[in-house]
Amino acid sequence: MNIQRGLLLATALLASQSLATPQTESALPAWQDPTVFRINKLPSRSFFYSYRSAEEVNTTNPFQSSNHLLLNGEWQFNWVENPQSKIEGFEHNDFDDSQWDTIPVPANWEINGYGIPYYHSHNCFAPNVTPPELPQTYNPVGQYRKQFTLPDTWQNERVVAHFGAVKSAFYVYVNGQRVGYSEDSKTQAEFDITDYLKAGDNTLALEVYRYSDGSYFECQDMWRLSGIERDVYLFATPKVHIADYHSEATLSADFEDGILNLSTRIANVDSGTHRDLALKVSVSDNGETLAEELLTMGSLSSDSEQTINWQLTLADIEAWSAERPKLYQLDLTLLADDQAIEYVSNRIGFRSSELRNGQFLINGQPVLFKGVNRHEHDPVTGHVVSRESMELDARLMKENNINSVRLAHYPNDPYWYQLADEVGLYLVDEANIESHGLGAANQGAGYNPANHIVNQPDWRDAYIDRIENMYQRSKNNPSVVIRSLGNETGDGPNTEASYDWLKQASDEPVISEQAQLRRHTDAYGQMYASIDQITHYAETQVDSRPAILIEYEHAMGNSLGNFKEYWDTFKQYDSLQGGFIWDWVDQTFLRHTPQGEAFWAYGGDLEPPAVIHSDSFCANGLVYADRSAYPYLHEVKRVQQDIAIEFDEASKQLSVSNEFFFIDLAGYELSWELIANGQVVAQSLQNIPLSAAAQHTQTIALNELELDQFSGELFLNTSVQLAAAQGMLNAGHIAAQSQHALSSAFTPPLADQATRLRLRENDERFRLSSNVADIQFNKDSGLLTQVSYHGEEILAGSSRPEFWRAPIDNDFDISKFQPSLSTWQWVGRSMTLQSIDVTRIDSQRVKVSTVHNLPSVQSQYLSEYIVHGNGRIDFDLWFYAAPHQKQAELPRFGTLFQLNPALSQVAWYGRGPHENYSDRKTSADVGRYQSTVEDLYTPYVRPQENGYRTDVRTLHFSDDNQRGVSFLGAPLLSFGAQYYSTDDYDASKGQVSARNLHPHDLQKQDRIFVNIDLRQRGVGGTDSWGSPPLFRYTLPWLDYRYQFTMQPLNDIDQ
């Protein structure tokens, strides 16, 4: 292996990071002064652990090593409502805290019964605030105390207190002395406490403020919680120690060789000069040393530091990417007088991240970001997230073809970066900056630049401090490929200065959606840009920068429509490189009703009535808070799969396209099934190994496939799976699937037995009966009111046309939805009968025709029923739109049936098995599926339209004896079935207002509400505050007609 090395030394006096002079408190307390945000706080550094021996380096838990002391656990705790009420002198060793409560650390104090948790999408702490004003009456303070015993072996060491995350600001005390102060609640705060310690027992105390001037940076769309949110520990190092290092592991111009630029800061905080110092650097791969060198330093005087710059070139390196996350081991050993005194070890990945020729490139390839935004949230512990939860998130993302994560909207727990390095996820690291409560650029009249901290010079240093905290901590993680200036930060001189600082620190890409196309962003990151907008951006080439949507497809409630259309567009244009779905996980809390029923709590559930909140706007996840999946996670997986499969029926050839950028398909296998009328009639005898290189296509001939011998509707289903376990993915993991329609000659099994039909009438109804069926129509309403087969009641109430759906979250804020769309809520119930005509066709059939007027929309509804003696009813239904009226589009056009609740078993031949809609059905293959009415229901956090299935050929409802009713499409229908009516989803019974409902608020009825539809409007997903579904998935003001058949289940071939 060709190895090239270089060495450079630089020496400097120790200094604080980006500030010319150390910060001190002025007349204003630090938590009220925007110019003071760190006092006596160590400079930001990369995240790593320091060890005493080579053996300890290999420990799986650094807190089991001799120079780390984990302080997590129970702490003494006192909580007060405002700073005026805090206890003075609590930090002293002799303070009596025996009457205080205890609280776990880490923990949010609101989750543990102190203060108010509240959810708001953007307010700082109240609307219409003026920086740096803070609440006076309610600004809780938490006072913490922890006793610890200093290990004997630490007596002559430097000791640092590490606080992983504390919100929003805090003072730290040791043995009664104030050590320092910190803001920025999502990056580590470290303090050298050596001079404050004594042998034996010591007292560590924190005074934490819920609100500080730093809160103006932390108006993120999340629950507003406080306290110590990540690990607290002490660690010891020699007085001469590795203060920080930067392992910039990049690639040569041809992406073949690895180039390591290593910069290591050695600091001496001892009182005297240290001589004969050296740093040993080693790079290895699976235990094999690739390069090793001893770098001599000479002497290092007191209170100074020396930077060692070293370069290494390794030929034929294996580059890191999310597809193949190859890592190498970097070991640093500090020596004094030829004796090792400190060990630091980390894993590095060689990769490049750059902008070139209008595209974002990783290792020279224009990767697509198949991403999500991820908040740190746990349904029980709030912002305290366990390693197990992070591992579950990473595994689920890999299983569902998600390759990237935007850290919304703050630096995450360090373990998340380690996971991303190891399993392969591209990260957009984001500074803990969101001042959305003061308004955001590009978002309308609520943004007042004059009042915004982004334009105020006093806040500039605080901006850059947070940028530097983010950058320094993750600069060695190969998974971090883009850095973000924050979210909805406003835009002005302070974000420009932040961009300039980052670009000086690193030439890797920086993004800011607030900058739009101004100079201080390297990509166009517009939030919630529509498909038309990104198409226009790509076609007009208004700018040379790539478009990467930092937020798109707002997955609030029943959403994520037109996802395939987004990805068809991304793949069509080189300048469009994907984006990040909002978002990964619901920010809801597990709570229980007084009766013990579990539910997901959202805004308004935990706050007192007077507190402003943002309802269920926190429930936008692809997964629930417990990480169980919403139905549309299937859509994400299918649409974003990296293996595309096409089938040519004439040649019987499969084309398997490898859309990965860095790996071939060796290790993947393909299988297929031929489906006739929903049944498997042929399949691959063995899995077919794949081999296509990255960005190449492999052709597979299916010579054994004899299509001519099968009749009916044919589909070819394919599946690509892993032959062996790979990282977090198990053997057999399905990486890609496809379904190919080969013919559409499906003939529904219509009941055709010849059975005589009797016709009778009285003043109230027409009755059509036989030895099979009893069917009745009401003369006054013209509605089908009764159907029984073989003496068993099918209907539990009248059927009627249905034009309405329970509003989904994407419906609520569409400006046109209220009141014009809401007109349709009552159309089917307020219609008036114009005529009903009953005509005998022959001895076995009778035709019932009705005309209804729809006065609220000045239109007509026509129905024709052909009733057969064998129980079959052929429906032919029309909506005639008034020619000179322009009402809002229809939410749906269909028929509502109320079925006997005993008919709870459901089987269908159509799209499934999971919920699907007209604009979200790519992942729902046509097949035969079974369920129950109960299991068709999707319990969205806020109840809304759910459980739909589309493109249905046949649908059966049966009881435990397999008797019931079938609905047959002519050719297709869509259906939903549940124990709730649309009225049950309307909290105020007659108003379009259901913002505070939960599933447990719905009372199951004694009937099954079944919608048999032509279709309903799509669910949309471009955003949840105004954008309707794509036009092709709506029902505009037009005439509509559809047909279907209803017949006894037990009289046909199911």
PDB file of C-alpha atoms in Angstrom, residues 204-412:
ATOM      1  CA  LEU A 204     -21.861  19.403  42.007  1.00  0.00           C
ATOM      2  CA  ALA A 205     -24.760  21.868  41.654  1.00  0.00           C
ATOM      3  CA  LEU A 206     -26.630  23.275  38.671  1.00  0.00           C
ATOM      4  CA  GLU A 207     -29.062  26.156  38.389  1.00  0.00           C
ATOM      5  CA  VAL A 208     -31.111  25.668  35.212  1.00  0.00           C
ATOM      6  CA  TYR A 209     -33.386  28.295  33.662  1.00  0.00           C
ATOM      7  CA  ARG A 210     -36.355  27.350  31.554  1.00  0.00           C
ATOM      8  CA  TYR A 211     -36.196  30.634  29.642  1.00  0.00           C
ATOM      9  CA  SER A 212     -33.126  32.660  28.837  1.00  0.00           C
ATOM     10  CA  ASP A 213     -32.116  34.987  26.024  1.00  0.00           C
ATOM     11  CA  GLY A 214     -31.012  31.750  24.363  1.00  0.00           C
ATOM     12  CA  SER A 215     -34.680  30.763  24.148  1.00  0.00           C
ATOM     13  CA  TYR A 216     -35.031  33.138  21.223  1.00  0.00           C
ATOM     14  CA  PHE A 217     -32.839  30.671  19.317  1.00  0.00           C
ATOM     15  CA  GLU A 218     -34.905  27.680  20.389  1.00  0.00           C
ATOM     16  CA  CYS A 219     -38.439  28.221  19.056  1.00  0.00           C
ATOM     17  CA  GLN A 220     -38.473  24.868  17.279  1.00  0.00           C
ATOM     18  CA  ASP A 221     -41.629  22.989  16.333  1.00  0.00           C
ATOM     19  CA  MET A 222     -41.588  20.686  19.351  1.00  0.00           C
ATOM     20  CA  TRP A 223     -42.708  20.290  22.939  1.00  0.00           C
ATOM     21  CA  ARG A 224     -41.273  23.024  25.145  1.00  0.00           C
ATOM     22  CA  LEU A 225     -39.477  21.134  27.889  1.00  0.00           C
ATOM     23  CA  SER A 226     -36.628  21.880  30.265  1.00  0.00           C
ATOM     24  CA  GLY A 227     -33.913  20.252  32.298  1.00  0.00           C
ATOM     25  CA  ILE A 228     -30.876  18.035  31.823  1.00  0.00           C
ATOM     26  CA  GLU A 229     -31.567  16.041  28.654  1.00  0.00           C
ATOM     27  CA  ARG A 230     -28.386  14.042  28.019  1.00  0.00           C
ATOM     28  CA  ASP A 231     -25.575  12.379  29.960  1.00  0.00           C
ATOM     29  CA  VAL A 232     -23.690  14.094  32.753  1.00  0.00           C
ATOM     30  CA  TYR A 233     -20.267  12.739  33.555  1.00  0.00           C
ATOM     31  CA  LEU A 234     -16.777  13.637  34.707  1.00  0.00           C
ATOM     32  CA  PHE A 235     -13.637  12.549  32.951  1.00  0.00           C
ATOM     33  CA  ALA A 236      -9.980  12.824  33.835  1.00  0.00           C
ATOM     34  CA  THR A 237      -7.036  13.433  31.531  1.00  0.00           C
ATOM     35  CA  PRO A 238      -3.363  14.098  32.122  1.00  0.00           C
ATOM     36  CA  LYS A 239      -2.445  17.743  32.564  1.00  0.00           C
ATOM     37  CA  VAL A 240      -0.869  17.427  29.133  1.00  0.00           C
ATOM     38  CA  HIS A 241      -3.612  16.013  26.991  1.00  0.00           C
ATOM     39  CA  ILE A 242      -5.236  15.746  23.598  1.00  0.00           C
ATOM     40  CA  ALA A 243      -7.548  18.751  23.617  1.00  0.00           C
ATOM     41  CA  ASP A 244      -9.074  18.099  20.221  1.00  0.00           C
ATOM     42  CA  TYR A 245      -8.359  16.626  16.832  1.00  0.00           C
ATOM     43  CA  HIS A 246      -9.745  16.924  13.326  1.00  0.00           C
ATOM     44  CA  SER A 247      -9.499  13.869  11.091  1.00  0.00           C
ATOM     45  CA  GLU A 248     -10.411  15.214   7.672  1.00  0.00           C
ATOM     46  CA  ALA A 249     -10.642  11.985   5.673  1.00  0.00           C
ATOM     47  CA  THR A 250     -11.234  12.795   2.015  1.00  0.00           C
ATOM     48  CA  LEU A 251     -10.534  11.262  -1.372  1.00  0.00           C
ATOM     49  CA  SER A 252      -8.168  11.935  -4.239  1.00  0.00           C
ATOM     50  CA  ALA A 253      -9.473  13.555  -7.411  1.00  0.00           C
ATOM     51  CA  ASP A 254     -10.135  10.142  -8.967  1.00  0.00           C
ATOM     52  CA  PHE A 255     -11.815   8.912  -5.740  1.00  0.00           C
ATOM     53  CA  GLU A 256      -9.421   5.956  -5.567  1.00  0.00           C
ATOM     54  CA  ASP A 257      -7.071   7.008  -2.747  1.00  0.00           C
ATOM     55  CA  GLY A 258      -7.838   8.102   0.772  1.00  0.00           C
ATOM     56  CA  ILE A 259      -6.309  11.330   2.040  1.00  0.00           C
ATOM     57  CA  LEU A 260      -6.197  11.890   5.798  1.00  0.00           C
ATOM     58  CA  ASN A 261      -5.423  15.402   6.985  1.00  0.00           C
ATOM     59  CA  LEU A 262      -5.048  15.040  10.727  1.00  0.00           C
ATOM     60  CA  SER A 263      -4.838  18.064  12.977  1.00  0.00           C
ATOM     61  CA  THR A 264      -4.325  17.344  16.686  1.00  0.00           C
ATOM     62  CA  ARG A 265      -4.249  19.966  19.455  1.00  0.00           C
ATOM     63  CA  ILE A 266      -2.121  19.072  22.457  1.00  0.00           C
ATOM     64  CA  ALA A 267      -2.657  21.296  25.491  1.00  0.00           C
ATOM     65  CA  ASN A 268      -0.645  21.737  28.681  1.00  0.00           C
ATOM     66  CA  VAL A 269      -2.605  23.047  31.666  1.00  0.00           C
ATOM     67  CA  ASP A 270       0.113  22.087  34.144  1.00  0.00           C
ATOM     68  CA  SER A 271       2.183  24.639  35.998  1.00  0.00           C
ATOM     69  CA  GLY A 272       5.423  23.637  34.333  1.00  0.00           C
ATOM     70  CA  THR A 273       6.911  22.821  30.942  1.00  0.00           C
ATOM     71  CA  HIS A 274       6.645  19.249  29.626  1.00  0.00           C
ATOM     72  CA  ARG A 275       9.404  17.883  27.420  1.00  0.00           C
ATOM     73  CA  ASP A 276       9.915  14.845  25.231  1.00  0.00           C
ATOM     74  CA  LEU A 277       6.317  14.701  24.090  1.00  0.00           C
ATOM     75  CA  ALA A 278       5.208  12.663  21.106  1.00  0.00           C
ATOM     76  CA  LEU A 279       2.024  11.574  19.388  1.00  0.00           C
ATOM     77  CA  LYS A 280       1.701   8.127  17.867  1.00  0.00           C
ATOM     78  CA  VAL A 281      -0.832   7.900  15.039  1.00  0.00           C
ATOM     79  CA  SER A 282      -2.144   4.602  13.740  1.00  0.00           C
ATOM     80  CA  VAL A 283      -4.672   3.780  11.024  1.00  0.00           C
ATOM     81  CA  SER A 284      -5.916   0.210  10.820  1.00  0.00           C
ATOM     82  CA  ASP A 285      -8.562  -1.923   9.175  1.00  0.00           C
ATOM     83  CA  ASN A 286     -10.027  -4.875  11.051  1.00  0.00           C
ATOM     84  CA  GLY A 287      -6.910  -5.179  13.176  1.00  0.00           C
ATOM     85  CA  GLU A 288      -4.450  -4.804  10.296  1.00  0.00           C
ATOM     86  CA  THR A 289      -2.244  -1.736  10.664  1.00  0.00           C
ATOM     87  CA  LEU A 290      -2.198   0.287   7.454  1.00  0.00           C
ATOM     88  CA  ALA A 291      -0.036   3.146   8.667  1.00  0.00           C
ATOM     89  CA  GLU A 292       1.667   4.111  11.918  1.00  0.00           C
ATOM     90  CA  GLU A 293       3.986   6.960  12.787  1.00  0.00           C
ATOM     91  CA  LEU A 294       5.482   8.560  15.862  1.00  0.00           C
ATOM     92  CA  LEU A 295       5.347  12.352  15.674  1.00  0.00           C
ATOM     93  CA  THR A 296       7.736  14.077  18.060  1.00  0.00           C
ATOM     94  CA  MET A 297       6.793  17.421  19.523  1.00  0.00           C
ATOM     95  CA  GLY A 298       9.605  18.445  21.838  1.00  0.00           C
ATOM     96  CA  SER A 299       8.532  20.571  24.792  1.00  0.00           C
ATOM     97  CA  LEU A 300       5.277  22.325  25.651  1.00  0.00           C
ATOM     98  CA  SER A 301       5.264  25.171  28.130  1.00  0.00           C
ATOM     99  CA  SER A 302       2.636  25.829  30.771  1.00  0.00           C
ATOM    100  CA  ASP A 303      -0.791  27.083  29.631  1.00  0.00           C
ATOM    101  CA  SER A 304      -0.038  26.608  25.972  1.00  0.00           C
ATOM    102  CA  GLU A 305      -0.989  24.224  23.236  1.00  0.00           C
ATOM    103  CA  GLN A 306       0.567  22.797  20.115  1.00  0.00           C
ATOM    104  CA  THR A 307      -1.159  21.698  16.937  1.00  0.00           C
ATOM    105  CA  ILE A 308       0.289  18.773  15.010  1.00  0.00           C
ATOM    106  CA  ASN A 309      -0.752  18.585  11.365  1.00  0.00           C
ATOM    107  CA  TRP A 310      -0.108  15.286   9.625  1.00  0.00           C
ATOM    108  CA  GLN A 311      -1.121  14.023   6.211  1.00  0.00           C
ATOM    109  CA  LEU A 312      -1.469  10.440   5.068  1.00  0.00           C
ATOM    110  CA  THR A 313      -2.382   9.049   1.647  1.00  0.00           C
ATOM    111  CA  LEU A 314      -3.642   5.476   1.388  1.00  0.00           C
ATOM    112  CA  ALA A 315      -3.930   4.009  -2.082  1.00  0.00           C
ATOM    113  CA  ASP A 316      -6.977   2.040  -3.243  1.00  0.00           C
ATOM    114  CA  ILE A 317      -9.056   2.933  -0.236  1.00  0.00           C
ATOM    115  CA  GLU A 318     -12.646   1.808   0.176  1.00  0.00           C
ATOM    116  CA  ALA A 319     -14.702   4.978   0.410  1.00  0.00           C
ATOM    117  CA  TRP A 320     -17.471   5.589   2.941  1.00  0.00           C
ATOM    118  CA  SER A 321     -21.037   6.085   1.738  1.00  0.00           C
ATOM    119  CA  ALA A 322     -24.486   5.406   3.105  1.00  0.00           C
ATOM    120  CA  GLU A 323     -24.623   2.399   0.792  1.00  0.00           C
ATOM    121  CA  ARG A 324     -21.303   0.961   1.950  1.00  0.00           C
ATOM    122  CA  PRO A 325     -20.340   2.609   5.255  1.00  0.00           C
ATOM    123  CA  LYS A 326     -16.749   1.458   5.367  1.00  0.00           C
ATOM    124  CA  LEU A 327     -14.896   2.669   8.480  1.00  0.00           C
ATOM    125  CA  TYR A 328     -11.249   2.532   9.474  1.00  0.00           C
ATOM    126  CA  GLN A 329      -9.768   2.760  12.931  1.00  0.00           C
ATOM    127  CA  LEU A 330      -7.810   5.861  13.955  1.00  0.00           C
ATOM    128  CA  ASP A 331      -5.791   5.589  17.174  1.00  0.00           C
ATOM    129  CA  LEU A 332      -3.993   8.512  18.808  1.00  0.00           C
ATOM    130  CA  THR A 333      -1.570   7.877  21.653  1.00  0.00           C
ATOM    131  CA  LEU A 334       0.042  10.727  23.566  1.00  0.00           C
ATOM    132  CA  LEU A 335       3.457   9.909  25.024  1.00  0.00           C
ATOM    133  CA  ALA A 336       5.621  11.684  27.580  1.00  0.00           C
ATOM    134  CA  ASP A 337       9.147  10.437  28.129  1.00  0.00           C
ATOM    135  CA  ASP A 338       8.320   7.436  25.917  1.00  0.00           C
ATOM    136  CA  GLN A 339       5.424   6.462  28.189  1.00  0.00           C
ATOM    137  CA  ALA A 340       1.857   6.436  26.901  1.00  0.00           C
ATOM    138  CA  ILE A 341      -0.247   8.780  29.031  1.00  0.00           C
ATOM    139  CA  GLU A 342      -3.484   9.119  26.992  1.00  0.00           C
ATOM    140  CA  TYR A 343      -5.324   7.114  24.347  1.00  0.00           C
ATOM    141  CA  VAL A 344      -7.999   8.369  21.957  1.00  0.00           C
ATOM    142  CA  SER A 345      -9.603   6.105  19.413  1.00  0.00           C
ATOM    143  CA  ASN A 346     -12.264   6.717  16.795  1.00  0.00           C
ATOM    144  CA  ARG A 347     -13.529   5.342  13.500  1.00  0.00           C
ATOM    145  CA  ILE A 348     -13.116   7.367  10.351  1.00  0.00           C
ATOM    146  CA  GLY A 349     -14.543   7.140   6.864  1.00  0.00           C
ATOM    147  CA  PHE A 350     -12.938   8.437   3.680  1.00  0.00           C
ATOM    148  CA  ARG A 351     -15.436  10.350   1.549  1.00  0.00           C
ATOM    149  CA  SER A 352     -15.832  13.584  -0.325  1.00  0.00           C
ATOM    150  CA  SER A 353     -18.777  15.991  -0.207  1.00  0.00           C
ATOM    151  CA  GLU A 354     -18.841  18.833  -2.709  1.00  0.00           C
ATOM    152  CA  LEU A 355     -20.792  20.946  -5.183  1.00  0.00           C
ATOM    153  CA  ARG A 356     -19.711  20.694  -8.784  1.00  0.00           C
ATOM    154  CA  ASN A 357     -21.393  21.498 -12.096  1.00  0.00           C
ATOM    155  CA  GLY A 358     -24.679  22.335 -10.441  1.00  0.00           C
ATOM    156  CA  GLN A 359     -24.938  19.097  -8.479  1.00  0.00           C
ATOM    157  CA  PHE A 360     -24.234  17.920  -4.957  1.00  0.00           C
ATOM    158  CA  LEU A 361     -21.741  15.064  -5.137  1.00  0.00           C
ATOM    159  CA  ILE A 362     -20.662  12.443  -2.640  1.00  0.00           C
ATOM    160  CA  ASN A 363     -17.542  10.624  -3.788  1.00  0.00           C
ATOM    161  CA  GLY A 364     -18.168  12.118  -7.211  1.00  0.00           C
ATOM    162  CA  GLN A 365     -21.709  10.795  -7.529  1.00  0.00           C
ATOM    163  CA  PRO A 366     -24.925  12.902  -7.614  1.00  0.00           C
ATOM    164  CA  VAL A 367     -26.681  11.054  -4.817  1.00  0.00           C
ATOM    165  CA  LEU A 368     -30.391  11.468  -4.143  1.00  0.00           C
ATOM    166  CA  PHE A 369     -31.462  12.331  -0.618  1.00  0.00           C
ATOM    167  CA  LYS A 370     -34.206   9.893   0.327  1.00  0.00           C
ATOM    168  CA  GLY A 371     -34.499  11.606   3.643  1.00  0.00           C
ATOM    169  CA  VAL A 372     -36.545  12.397   6.701  1.00  0.00           C
ATOM    170  CA  ASN A 373     -36.464  15.094   9.339  1.00  0.00           C
ATOM    171  CA  ARG A 374     -36.030  13.597  12.789  1.00  0.00           C
ATOM    172  CA  HIS A 375     -36.775  15.140  16.162  1.00  0.00           C
ATOM    173  CA  GLU A 376     -35.406  13.535  19.293  1.00  0.00           C
ATOM    174  CA  HIS A 377     -38.588  12.340  20.976  1.00  0.00           C
ATOM    175  CA  ASP A 378     -39.658   9.538  23.278  1.00  0.00           C
ATOM    176  CA  PRO A 379     -43.346   8.975  24.128  1.00  0.00           C
ATOM    177  CA  VAL A 380     -42.537   8.578  27.821  1.00  0.00           C
ATOM    178  CA  THR A 381     -39.336  10.505  28.526  1.00  0.00           C
ATOM    179  CA  GLY A 382     -39.754  13.404  26.095  1.00  0.00           C
ATOM    180  CA  HIS A 383     -36.455  14.775  24.812  1.00  0.00           C
ATOM    181  CA  VAL A 384     -34.433  12.120  26.602  1.00  0.00           C
ATOM    182  CA  VAL A 385     -33.867   9.424  23.988  1.00  0.00           C
ATOM    183  CA  SER A 386     -32.243   6.089  24.763  1.00  0.00           C
ATOM    184  CA  ARG A 387     -29.636   4.333  22.671  1.00  0.00           C
ATOM    185  CA  GLU A 388     -32.124   1.531  22.073  1.00  0.00           C
ATOM    186  CA  SER A 389     -34.579   4.040  20.591  1.00  0.00           C
ATOM    187  CA  MET A 390     -31.899   5.494  18.324  1.00  0.00           C
ATOM    188  CA  GLU A 391     -30.917   2.020  17.148  1.00  0.00           C
ATOM    189  CA  LEU A 392     -34.552   1.230  16.377  1.00  0.00           C
ATOM    190  CA  ASP A 393     -34.868   4.444  14.364  1.00  0.00           C
ATOM    191  CA  ALA A 394     -31.750   3.635  12.368  1.00  0.00           C
ATOM    192  CA  ARG A 395     -32.878   0.068  11.657  1.00  0.00           C
ATOM    193  CA  LEU A 396     -36.351   1.149  10.562  1.00  0.00           C
ATOM    194  CA  MET A 397     -34.887   3.781   8.268  1.00  0.00           C
ATOM    195  CA  LYS A 398     -32.561   1.294   6.614  1.00  0.00           C
ATOM    196  CA  GLU A 399     -35.392  -1.218   6.245  1.00  0.00           C
ATOM    197  CA  ASN A 400     -37.559   1.373   4.519  1.00  0.00           C
ATOM    198  CA  ASN A 401     -35.074   2.747   1.984  1.00  0.00           C
ATOM    199  CA  ILE A 402     -34.384   5.974   3.853  1.00  0.00           C
ATOM    200  CA  ASN A 403     -30.779   7.001   3.315  1.00  0.00           C
ATOM    201  CA  SER A 404     -30.532  10.409   4.948  1.00  0.00           C
ATOM    202  CA  VAL A 405     -31.657  12.399   7.965  1.00  0.00           C
ATOM    203  CA  ARG A 406     -31.869  16.094   8.641  1.00  0.00           C
ATOM    204  CA  LEU A 407     -31.247  16.653  12.344  1.00  0.00           C
ATOM    205  CA  ALA A 408     -34.295  18.785  12.976  1.00  0.00           C
ATOM    206  CA  HIS A 409     -33.627  21.285  14.343  1.00  0.00           C
ATOM    207  CA  TYR A 410     -30.538  20.944  16.492  1.00  0.00           C
ATOM    208  CA  PRO A 411     -27.448  18.801  16.953  1.00  0.00           C
ATOM    209  CA  ASN A 412     -28.458  15.335  18.127  1.00  0.00           C
TER     210      ASN A 412
END
